[in-house]
Short mmCIF file of C-alpha atoms and ligand atoms in Angstrom, two decimals:
data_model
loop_
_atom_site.label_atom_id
_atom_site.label_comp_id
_atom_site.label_asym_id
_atom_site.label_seq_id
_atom_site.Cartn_x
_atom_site.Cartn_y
_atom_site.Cartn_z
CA UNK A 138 118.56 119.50 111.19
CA UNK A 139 120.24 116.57 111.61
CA UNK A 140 117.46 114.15 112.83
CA UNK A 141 117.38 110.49 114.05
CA UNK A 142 115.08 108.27 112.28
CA UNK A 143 113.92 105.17 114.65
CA UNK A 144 112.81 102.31 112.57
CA UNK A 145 113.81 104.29 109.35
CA UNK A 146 114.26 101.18 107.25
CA UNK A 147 110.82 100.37 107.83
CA UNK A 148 108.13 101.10 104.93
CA UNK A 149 107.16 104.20 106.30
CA UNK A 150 110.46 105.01 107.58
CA UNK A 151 112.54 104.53 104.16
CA UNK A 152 110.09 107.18 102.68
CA UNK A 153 110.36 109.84 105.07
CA UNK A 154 114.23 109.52 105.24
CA UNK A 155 114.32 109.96 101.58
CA UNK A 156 112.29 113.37 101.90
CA UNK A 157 114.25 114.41 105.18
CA UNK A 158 117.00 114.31 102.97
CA UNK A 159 115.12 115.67 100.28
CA UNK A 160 114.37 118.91 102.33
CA UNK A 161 118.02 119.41 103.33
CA UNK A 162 117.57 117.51 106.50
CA UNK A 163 120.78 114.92 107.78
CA UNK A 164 118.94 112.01 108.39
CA UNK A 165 120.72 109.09 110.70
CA UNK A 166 119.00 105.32 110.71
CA UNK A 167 118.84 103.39 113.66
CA UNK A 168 116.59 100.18 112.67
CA UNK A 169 117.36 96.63 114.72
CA UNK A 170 116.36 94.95 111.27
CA UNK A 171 113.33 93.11 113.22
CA UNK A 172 111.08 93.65 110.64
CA UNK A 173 112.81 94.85 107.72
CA UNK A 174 115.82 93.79 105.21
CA UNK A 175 119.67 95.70 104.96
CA UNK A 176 119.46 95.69 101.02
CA UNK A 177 117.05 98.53 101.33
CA UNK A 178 119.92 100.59 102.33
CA UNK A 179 121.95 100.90 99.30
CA UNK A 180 118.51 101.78 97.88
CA UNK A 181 118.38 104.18 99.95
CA UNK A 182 121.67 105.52 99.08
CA UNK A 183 121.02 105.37 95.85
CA UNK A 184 117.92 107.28 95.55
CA UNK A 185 119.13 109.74 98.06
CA UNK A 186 122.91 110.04 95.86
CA UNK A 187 124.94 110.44 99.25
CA UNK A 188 125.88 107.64 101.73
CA UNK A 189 123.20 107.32 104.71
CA UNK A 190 124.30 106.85 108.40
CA UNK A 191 122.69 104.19 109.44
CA UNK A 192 122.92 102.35 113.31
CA UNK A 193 121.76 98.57 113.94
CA UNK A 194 120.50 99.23 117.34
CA UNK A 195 117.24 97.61 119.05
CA UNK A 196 115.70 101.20 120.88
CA UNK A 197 114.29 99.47 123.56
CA UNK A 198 117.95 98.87 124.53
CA UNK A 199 118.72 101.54 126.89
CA UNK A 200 122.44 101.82 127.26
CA UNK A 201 122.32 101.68 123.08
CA UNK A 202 119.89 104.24 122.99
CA UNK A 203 121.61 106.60 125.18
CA UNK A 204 124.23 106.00 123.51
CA UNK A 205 123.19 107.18 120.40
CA UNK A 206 121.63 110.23 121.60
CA UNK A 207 125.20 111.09 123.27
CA UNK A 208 127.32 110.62 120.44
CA UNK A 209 124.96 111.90 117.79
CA UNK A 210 124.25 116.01 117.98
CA UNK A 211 120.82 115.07 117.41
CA UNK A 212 118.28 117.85 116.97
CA UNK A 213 115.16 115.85 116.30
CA UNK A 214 114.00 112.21 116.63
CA UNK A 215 111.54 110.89 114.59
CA UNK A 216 109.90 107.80 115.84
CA UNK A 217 108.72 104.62 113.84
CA UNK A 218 110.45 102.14 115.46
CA UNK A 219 107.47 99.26 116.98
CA UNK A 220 105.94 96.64 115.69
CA UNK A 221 102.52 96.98 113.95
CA UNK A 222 100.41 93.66 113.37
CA UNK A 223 97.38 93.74 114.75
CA UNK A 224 96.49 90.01 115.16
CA UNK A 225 100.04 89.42 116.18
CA UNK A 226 99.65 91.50 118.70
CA UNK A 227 96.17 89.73 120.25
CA UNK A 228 98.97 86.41 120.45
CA UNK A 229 101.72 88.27 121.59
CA UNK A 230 100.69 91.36 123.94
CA UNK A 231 103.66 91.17 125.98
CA UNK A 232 105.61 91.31 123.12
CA UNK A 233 103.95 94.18 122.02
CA UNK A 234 103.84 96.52 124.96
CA UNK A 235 107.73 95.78 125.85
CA UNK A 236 109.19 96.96 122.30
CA UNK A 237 106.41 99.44 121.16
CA UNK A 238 105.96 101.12 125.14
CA UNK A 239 109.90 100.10 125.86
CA UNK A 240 111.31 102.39 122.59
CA UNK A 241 108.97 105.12 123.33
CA UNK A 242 110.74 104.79 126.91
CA UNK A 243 114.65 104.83 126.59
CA UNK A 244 113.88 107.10 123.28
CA UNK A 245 112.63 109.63 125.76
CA UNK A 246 114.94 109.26 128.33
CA UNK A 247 117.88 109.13 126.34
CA UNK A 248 115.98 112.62 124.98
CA UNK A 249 115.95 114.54 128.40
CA UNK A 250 119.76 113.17 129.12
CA UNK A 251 120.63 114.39 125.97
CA UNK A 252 118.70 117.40 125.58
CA UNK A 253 116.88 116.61 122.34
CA UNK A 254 113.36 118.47 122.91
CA UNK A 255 111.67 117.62 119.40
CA UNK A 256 109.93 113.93 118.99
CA UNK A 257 107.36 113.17 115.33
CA UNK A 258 105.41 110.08 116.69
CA UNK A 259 103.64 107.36 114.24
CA UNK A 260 100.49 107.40 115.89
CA UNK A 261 97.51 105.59 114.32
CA UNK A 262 93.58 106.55 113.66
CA UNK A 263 93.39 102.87 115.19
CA UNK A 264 93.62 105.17 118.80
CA UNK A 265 89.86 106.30 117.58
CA UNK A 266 88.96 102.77 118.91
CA UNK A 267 85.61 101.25 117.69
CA UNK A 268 82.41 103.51 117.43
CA UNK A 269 83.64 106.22 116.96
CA UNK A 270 82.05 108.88 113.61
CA UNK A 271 83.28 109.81 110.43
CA UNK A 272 85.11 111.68 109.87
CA UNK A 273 87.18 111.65 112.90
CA UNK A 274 88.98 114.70 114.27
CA UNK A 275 91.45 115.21 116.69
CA UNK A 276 89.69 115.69 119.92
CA UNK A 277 87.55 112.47 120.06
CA UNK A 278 88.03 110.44 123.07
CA UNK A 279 90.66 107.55 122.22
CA UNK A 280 90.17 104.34 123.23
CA UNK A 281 91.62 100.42 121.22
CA UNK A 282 90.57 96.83 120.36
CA UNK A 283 93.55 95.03 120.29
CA UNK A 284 97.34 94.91 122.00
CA UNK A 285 98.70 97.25 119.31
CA UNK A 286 95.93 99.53 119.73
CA UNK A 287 96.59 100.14 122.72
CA UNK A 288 100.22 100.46 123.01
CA UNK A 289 99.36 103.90 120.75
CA UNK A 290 97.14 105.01 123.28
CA UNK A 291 99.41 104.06 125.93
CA UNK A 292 102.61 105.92 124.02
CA UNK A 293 100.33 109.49 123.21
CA UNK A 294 99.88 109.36 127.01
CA UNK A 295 103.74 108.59 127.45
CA UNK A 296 103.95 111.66 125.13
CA UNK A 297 101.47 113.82 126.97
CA UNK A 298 102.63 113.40 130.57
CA UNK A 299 106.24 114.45 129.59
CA UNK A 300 105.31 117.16 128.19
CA UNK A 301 103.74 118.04 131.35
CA UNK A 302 106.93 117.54 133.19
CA UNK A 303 109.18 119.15 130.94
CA UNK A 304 107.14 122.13 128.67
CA UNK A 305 110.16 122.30 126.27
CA UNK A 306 109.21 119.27 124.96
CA UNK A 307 108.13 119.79 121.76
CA UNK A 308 105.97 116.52 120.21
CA UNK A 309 104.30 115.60 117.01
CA UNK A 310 101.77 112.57 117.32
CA UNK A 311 100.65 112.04 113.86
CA UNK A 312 97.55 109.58 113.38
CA UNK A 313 98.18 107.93 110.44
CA UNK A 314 95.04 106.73 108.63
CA UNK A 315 96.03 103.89 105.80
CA UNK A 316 99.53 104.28 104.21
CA UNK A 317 99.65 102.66 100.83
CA UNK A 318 101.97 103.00 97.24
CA UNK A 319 105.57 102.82 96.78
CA UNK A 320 108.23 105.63 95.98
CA UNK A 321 107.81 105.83 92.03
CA UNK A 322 111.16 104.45 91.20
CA UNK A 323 109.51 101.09 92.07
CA UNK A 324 112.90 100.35 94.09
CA UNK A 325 111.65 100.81 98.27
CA UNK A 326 108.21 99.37 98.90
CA UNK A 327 105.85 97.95 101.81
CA UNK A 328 107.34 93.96 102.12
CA UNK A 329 105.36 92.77 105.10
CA UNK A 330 106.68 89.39 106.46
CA UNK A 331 104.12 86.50 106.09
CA UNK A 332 100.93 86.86 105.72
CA UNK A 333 100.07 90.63 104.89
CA UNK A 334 97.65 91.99 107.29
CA UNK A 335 96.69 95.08 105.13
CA UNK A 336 94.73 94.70 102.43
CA UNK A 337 97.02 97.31 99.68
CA UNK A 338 99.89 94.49 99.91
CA UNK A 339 97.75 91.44 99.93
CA UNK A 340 95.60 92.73 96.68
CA UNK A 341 99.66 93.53 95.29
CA UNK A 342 100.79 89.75 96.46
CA UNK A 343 97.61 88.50 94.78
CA UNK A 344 98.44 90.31 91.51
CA UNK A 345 101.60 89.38 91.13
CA UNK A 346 100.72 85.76 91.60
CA UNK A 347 102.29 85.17 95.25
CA UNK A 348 98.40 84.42 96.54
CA UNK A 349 95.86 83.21 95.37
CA UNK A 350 92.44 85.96 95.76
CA UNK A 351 91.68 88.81 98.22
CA UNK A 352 89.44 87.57 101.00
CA UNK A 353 87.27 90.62 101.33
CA UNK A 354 85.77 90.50 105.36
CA UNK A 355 82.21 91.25 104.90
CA UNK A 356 80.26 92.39 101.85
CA UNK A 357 77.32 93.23 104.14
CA UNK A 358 78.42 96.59 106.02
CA UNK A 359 75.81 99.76 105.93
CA UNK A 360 78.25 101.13 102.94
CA UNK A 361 77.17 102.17 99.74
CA UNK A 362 78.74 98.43 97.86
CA UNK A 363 78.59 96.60 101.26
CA UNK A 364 82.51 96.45 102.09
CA UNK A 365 84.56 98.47 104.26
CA UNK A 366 85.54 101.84 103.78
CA UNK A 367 88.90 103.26 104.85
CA UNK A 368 91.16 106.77 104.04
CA UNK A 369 94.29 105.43 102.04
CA UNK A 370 96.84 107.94 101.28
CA UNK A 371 99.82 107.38 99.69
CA UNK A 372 103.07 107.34 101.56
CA UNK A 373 104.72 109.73 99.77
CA UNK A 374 102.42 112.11 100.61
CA UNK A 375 102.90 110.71 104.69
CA UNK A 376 106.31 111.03 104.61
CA UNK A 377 105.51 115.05 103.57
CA UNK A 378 103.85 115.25 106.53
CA UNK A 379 106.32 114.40 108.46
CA UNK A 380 108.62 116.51 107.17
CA UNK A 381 105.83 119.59 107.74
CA UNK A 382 105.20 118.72 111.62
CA UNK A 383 108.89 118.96 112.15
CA UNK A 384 109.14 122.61 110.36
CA UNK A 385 106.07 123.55 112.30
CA UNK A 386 107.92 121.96 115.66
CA UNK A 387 110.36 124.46 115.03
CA UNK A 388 108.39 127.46 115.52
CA UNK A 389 105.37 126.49 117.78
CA UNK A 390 104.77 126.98 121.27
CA UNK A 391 102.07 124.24 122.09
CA UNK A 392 104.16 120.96 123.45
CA UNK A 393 101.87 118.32 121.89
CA UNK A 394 100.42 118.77 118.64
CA UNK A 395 97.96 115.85 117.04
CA UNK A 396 97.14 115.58 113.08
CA UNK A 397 95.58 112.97 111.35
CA UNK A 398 97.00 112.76 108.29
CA UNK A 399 94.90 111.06 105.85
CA UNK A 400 93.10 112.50 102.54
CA UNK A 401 89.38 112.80 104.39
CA UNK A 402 88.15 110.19 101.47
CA UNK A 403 87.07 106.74 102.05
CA UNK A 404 87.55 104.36 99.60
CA UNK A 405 85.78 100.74 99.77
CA UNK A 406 87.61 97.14 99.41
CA UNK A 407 85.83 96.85 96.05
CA UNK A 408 86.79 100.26 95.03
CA UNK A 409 90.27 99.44 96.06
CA UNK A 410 90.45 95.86 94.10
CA UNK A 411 88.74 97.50 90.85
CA UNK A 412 91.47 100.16 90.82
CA UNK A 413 94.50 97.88 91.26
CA UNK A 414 92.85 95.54 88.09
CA UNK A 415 93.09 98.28 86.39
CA UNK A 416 96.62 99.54 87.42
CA UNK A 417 98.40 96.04 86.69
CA UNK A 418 96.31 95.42 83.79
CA UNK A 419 94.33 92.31 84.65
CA UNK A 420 91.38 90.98 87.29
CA UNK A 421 92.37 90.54 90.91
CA UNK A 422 90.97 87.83 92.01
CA UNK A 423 88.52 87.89 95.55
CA UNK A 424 86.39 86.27 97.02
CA UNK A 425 84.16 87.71 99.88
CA UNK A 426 84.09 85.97 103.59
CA UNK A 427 82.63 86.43 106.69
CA UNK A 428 83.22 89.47 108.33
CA UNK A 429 86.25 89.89 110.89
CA UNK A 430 85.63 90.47 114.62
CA UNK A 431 86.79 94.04 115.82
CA UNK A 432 86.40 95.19 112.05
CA UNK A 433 84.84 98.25 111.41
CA UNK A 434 82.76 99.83 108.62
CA UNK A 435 83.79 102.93 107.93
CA UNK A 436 87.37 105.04 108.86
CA UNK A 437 88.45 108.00 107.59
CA UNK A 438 89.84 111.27 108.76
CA UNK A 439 89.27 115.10 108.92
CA UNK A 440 92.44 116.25 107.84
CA UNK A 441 91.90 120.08 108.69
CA UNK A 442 93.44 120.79 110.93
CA UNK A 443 96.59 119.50 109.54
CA UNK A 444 95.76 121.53 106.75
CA UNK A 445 95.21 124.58 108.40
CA UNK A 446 98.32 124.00 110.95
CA UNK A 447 100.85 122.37 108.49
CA UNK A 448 100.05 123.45 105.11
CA UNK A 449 99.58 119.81 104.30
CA UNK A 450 97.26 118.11 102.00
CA UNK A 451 97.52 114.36 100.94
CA UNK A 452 97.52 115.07 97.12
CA UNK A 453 98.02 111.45 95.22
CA UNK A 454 94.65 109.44 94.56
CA UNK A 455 93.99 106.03 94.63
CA UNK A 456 95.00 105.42 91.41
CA UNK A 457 98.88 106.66 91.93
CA UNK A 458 98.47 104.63 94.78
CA UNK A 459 97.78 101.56 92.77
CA UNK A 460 100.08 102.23 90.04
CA UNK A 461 103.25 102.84 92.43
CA UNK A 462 102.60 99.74 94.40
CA UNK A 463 102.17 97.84 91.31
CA UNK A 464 105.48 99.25 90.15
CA UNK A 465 106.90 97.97 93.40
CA UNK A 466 105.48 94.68 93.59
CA UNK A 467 105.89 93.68 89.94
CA UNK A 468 109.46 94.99 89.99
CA UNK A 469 110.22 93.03 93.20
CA UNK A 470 107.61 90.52 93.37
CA UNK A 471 109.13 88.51 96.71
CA UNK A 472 110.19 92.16 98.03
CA UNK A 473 113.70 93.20 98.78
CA UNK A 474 116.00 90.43 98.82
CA UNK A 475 117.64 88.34 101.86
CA UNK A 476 119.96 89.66 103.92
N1 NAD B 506 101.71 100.92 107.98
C1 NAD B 506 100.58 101.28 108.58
O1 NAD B 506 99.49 100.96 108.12
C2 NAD B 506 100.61 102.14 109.83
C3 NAD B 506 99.45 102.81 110.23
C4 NAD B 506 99.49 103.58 111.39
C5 NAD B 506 100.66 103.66 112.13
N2 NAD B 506 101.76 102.99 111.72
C6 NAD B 506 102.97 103.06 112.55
O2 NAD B 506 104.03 103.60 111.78
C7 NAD B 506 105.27 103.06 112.22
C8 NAD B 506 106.01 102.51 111.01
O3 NAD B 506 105.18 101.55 110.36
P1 NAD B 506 105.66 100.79 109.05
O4 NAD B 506 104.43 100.45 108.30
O5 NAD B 506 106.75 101.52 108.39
O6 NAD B 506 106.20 99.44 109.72
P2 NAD B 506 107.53 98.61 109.43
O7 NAD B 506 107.40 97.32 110.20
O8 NAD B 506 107.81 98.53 107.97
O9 NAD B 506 108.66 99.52 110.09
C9 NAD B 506 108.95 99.51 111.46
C10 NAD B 506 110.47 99.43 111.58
O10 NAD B 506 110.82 99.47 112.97
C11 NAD B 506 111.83 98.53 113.20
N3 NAD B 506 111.77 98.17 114.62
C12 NAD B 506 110.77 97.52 115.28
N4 NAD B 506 111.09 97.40 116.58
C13 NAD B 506 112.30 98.00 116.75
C14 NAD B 506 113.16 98.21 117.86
N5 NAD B 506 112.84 97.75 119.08
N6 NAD B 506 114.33 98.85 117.66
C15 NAD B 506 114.68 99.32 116.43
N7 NAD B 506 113.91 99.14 115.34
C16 NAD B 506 112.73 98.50 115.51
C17 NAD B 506 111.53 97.38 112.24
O11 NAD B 506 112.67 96.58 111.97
C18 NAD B 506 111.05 98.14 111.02
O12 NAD B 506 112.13 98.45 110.15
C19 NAD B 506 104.93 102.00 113.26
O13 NAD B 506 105.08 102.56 114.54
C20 NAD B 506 103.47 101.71 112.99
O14 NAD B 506 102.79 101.26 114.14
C21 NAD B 506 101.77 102.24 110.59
#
């Protein structure tokens, strides 16, 4: 298929085109570069051995949008383009519901001009909102705590009511639990601007010796060492997902389809910074502080249905996990360079 990737230089992104291409798939860019740096594109290119289209093109652009859709003889989309930080999005809500709601909206649109029926969202387990029990599945009631929270909720909705209008449709919302590690070259990574807000990078920036220590929010939940307890998986195996809901797009007849895509394990901040030590080969330092509002102790998925459905099973552990994003960061310690 030859499938548009929104936001495709993105961390997630940039691993899923690779496998798209991977799987025999013609993958096409289109990234504004809002949040992410051009030189990952010849590394791109390089891992993939074959030039990559790509198109520097904001999606909540109509006219550009439309555009693309016209010219490209697109068969699928698949849609990472928004912007992700949770705290930036409590300061900035506007912001955050014009690009993340706004590329969800001319993406569609351009869609039904253009008669491109199949969509693979980045959805988030952040839609399970705040009380919600472990492990989550599919059908819990959705709900958010922040701006970016809700712009997910806000976009499955988006997702659901077209497919209500137009049954052809044929849509993938994919709740991503905690995407973590690096493509083993060590050449594409996560390089959050500023301040990580995830703790996988931060413990990375820490080891490398860009920080200081890992603050660790609360030491004091009702987990079994006291810190919070979340499903990492590693990206590789995310982006293998994605390539599964679009082969299982092809064939079904249900409009809207929702995985979680996670590995069903929770693994605790300690857990986390004890297995990184021991991938780079020396103490990370932490130090624990008081808990963070909205924060909550426990997250992970039941995968099973994706499973069952896709054939997909997040098969790394957290110790690949470590080790790739230690490759990454130690490799490229300020991450990719300027443009
Ligand atoms: N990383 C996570 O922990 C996580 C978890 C759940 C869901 N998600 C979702 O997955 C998607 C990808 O996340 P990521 O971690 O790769 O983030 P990322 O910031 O690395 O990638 C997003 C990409 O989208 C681009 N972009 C943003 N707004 C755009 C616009 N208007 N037009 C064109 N391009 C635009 C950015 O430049 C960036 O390259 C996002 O939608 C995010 O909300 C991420």
């Amino acid at each position: 298929m030859r499938i548009l990737v929104s936001g495709g230089a993105g961390y997630i992104g940039s691993h899923t085109t690779l496998q798209l291409i991977a799987a025999g798939h013609d993958a096409v860019i289109v990234d504004d570069f809002s949040r992410s740096k051009h030189s990952v594109v010849p590394r791109l290119e390089a891992l993939a051995g074959r030039p990559i289209e790509v198109h520097e093109v904001d999606t909540t652009v109509r006219p550009a949008t439309d555009g693309l859709l016209a010219d490209g003889a697109f068969e699928a989309v698949v849609h990472f383009a928004g912007l992700k930080a949770v705290g930036e999005s409590v300061e900035q809500p506007l912001a955050y519901y014009a690009n993340n709601l706004g590329s969800t909206l001319s993406l569609l649109e351009a869609m039904r001009r253009h008669d491109v029926r199949t969509i693979v969202f980045s959805s988030s387990a952040t839609v399970y909102g705040e009380n919600a029990p472990v492990p989550m599945k599919e059908d819990f009631p959705t709900s958010a705590t922040n701006p970016y929270g809700w712009t997910k909720v806000m976009q499955e909705q988006i997702f659901r009511d077209a497919a209500v209008a137009d049954p052809s449709l044929r849509v993938a919302l994919l709740r991503y639990f905690n995407p973590v590690g690096a493509h083993a070259s060590g050449t594409i990574g996560e390089d959050p601007s500023g301040i990580p807000n995830n703790l996988m990078p931060l413990i990375a920036q820490v080891a490398v010796g860009r920080r200081d220590k890992v603050l660790i929010y609360g030491d004091d939940y009702p987990t079994p060492d006291g810190t919070g307890r979340r499903d990492y998986l590693h990206v590789e195996d995310l982006a293998a997902g994605h390539v599964a809901a679009l082969a299982h797009l092809a064939t079904t007849d249900t409009s809207v389809s929702t995985w979680n895509l996670g590995t069903g394990r929770p693994t605790s901040v300690r857990e986390m910074v004890d297995a990184f030590s021991r991938a780079c080969g020396h103490a990370v330092p932490f130090e624990v502080a008081p808990r963070r509002p909205g924060d909550i102790a426990e997250s992970y998925a039941d995968p099973s249905r994706a499973e069952s459905e896709l054939g997909w099973r997040a098969e790394r552990t957290v110790d690949e996990m470590c080790a790739d994003t230690w490759r990454w960061q130690s490799q490229n310690p300020d991450g990719y360079p300027e443009d």
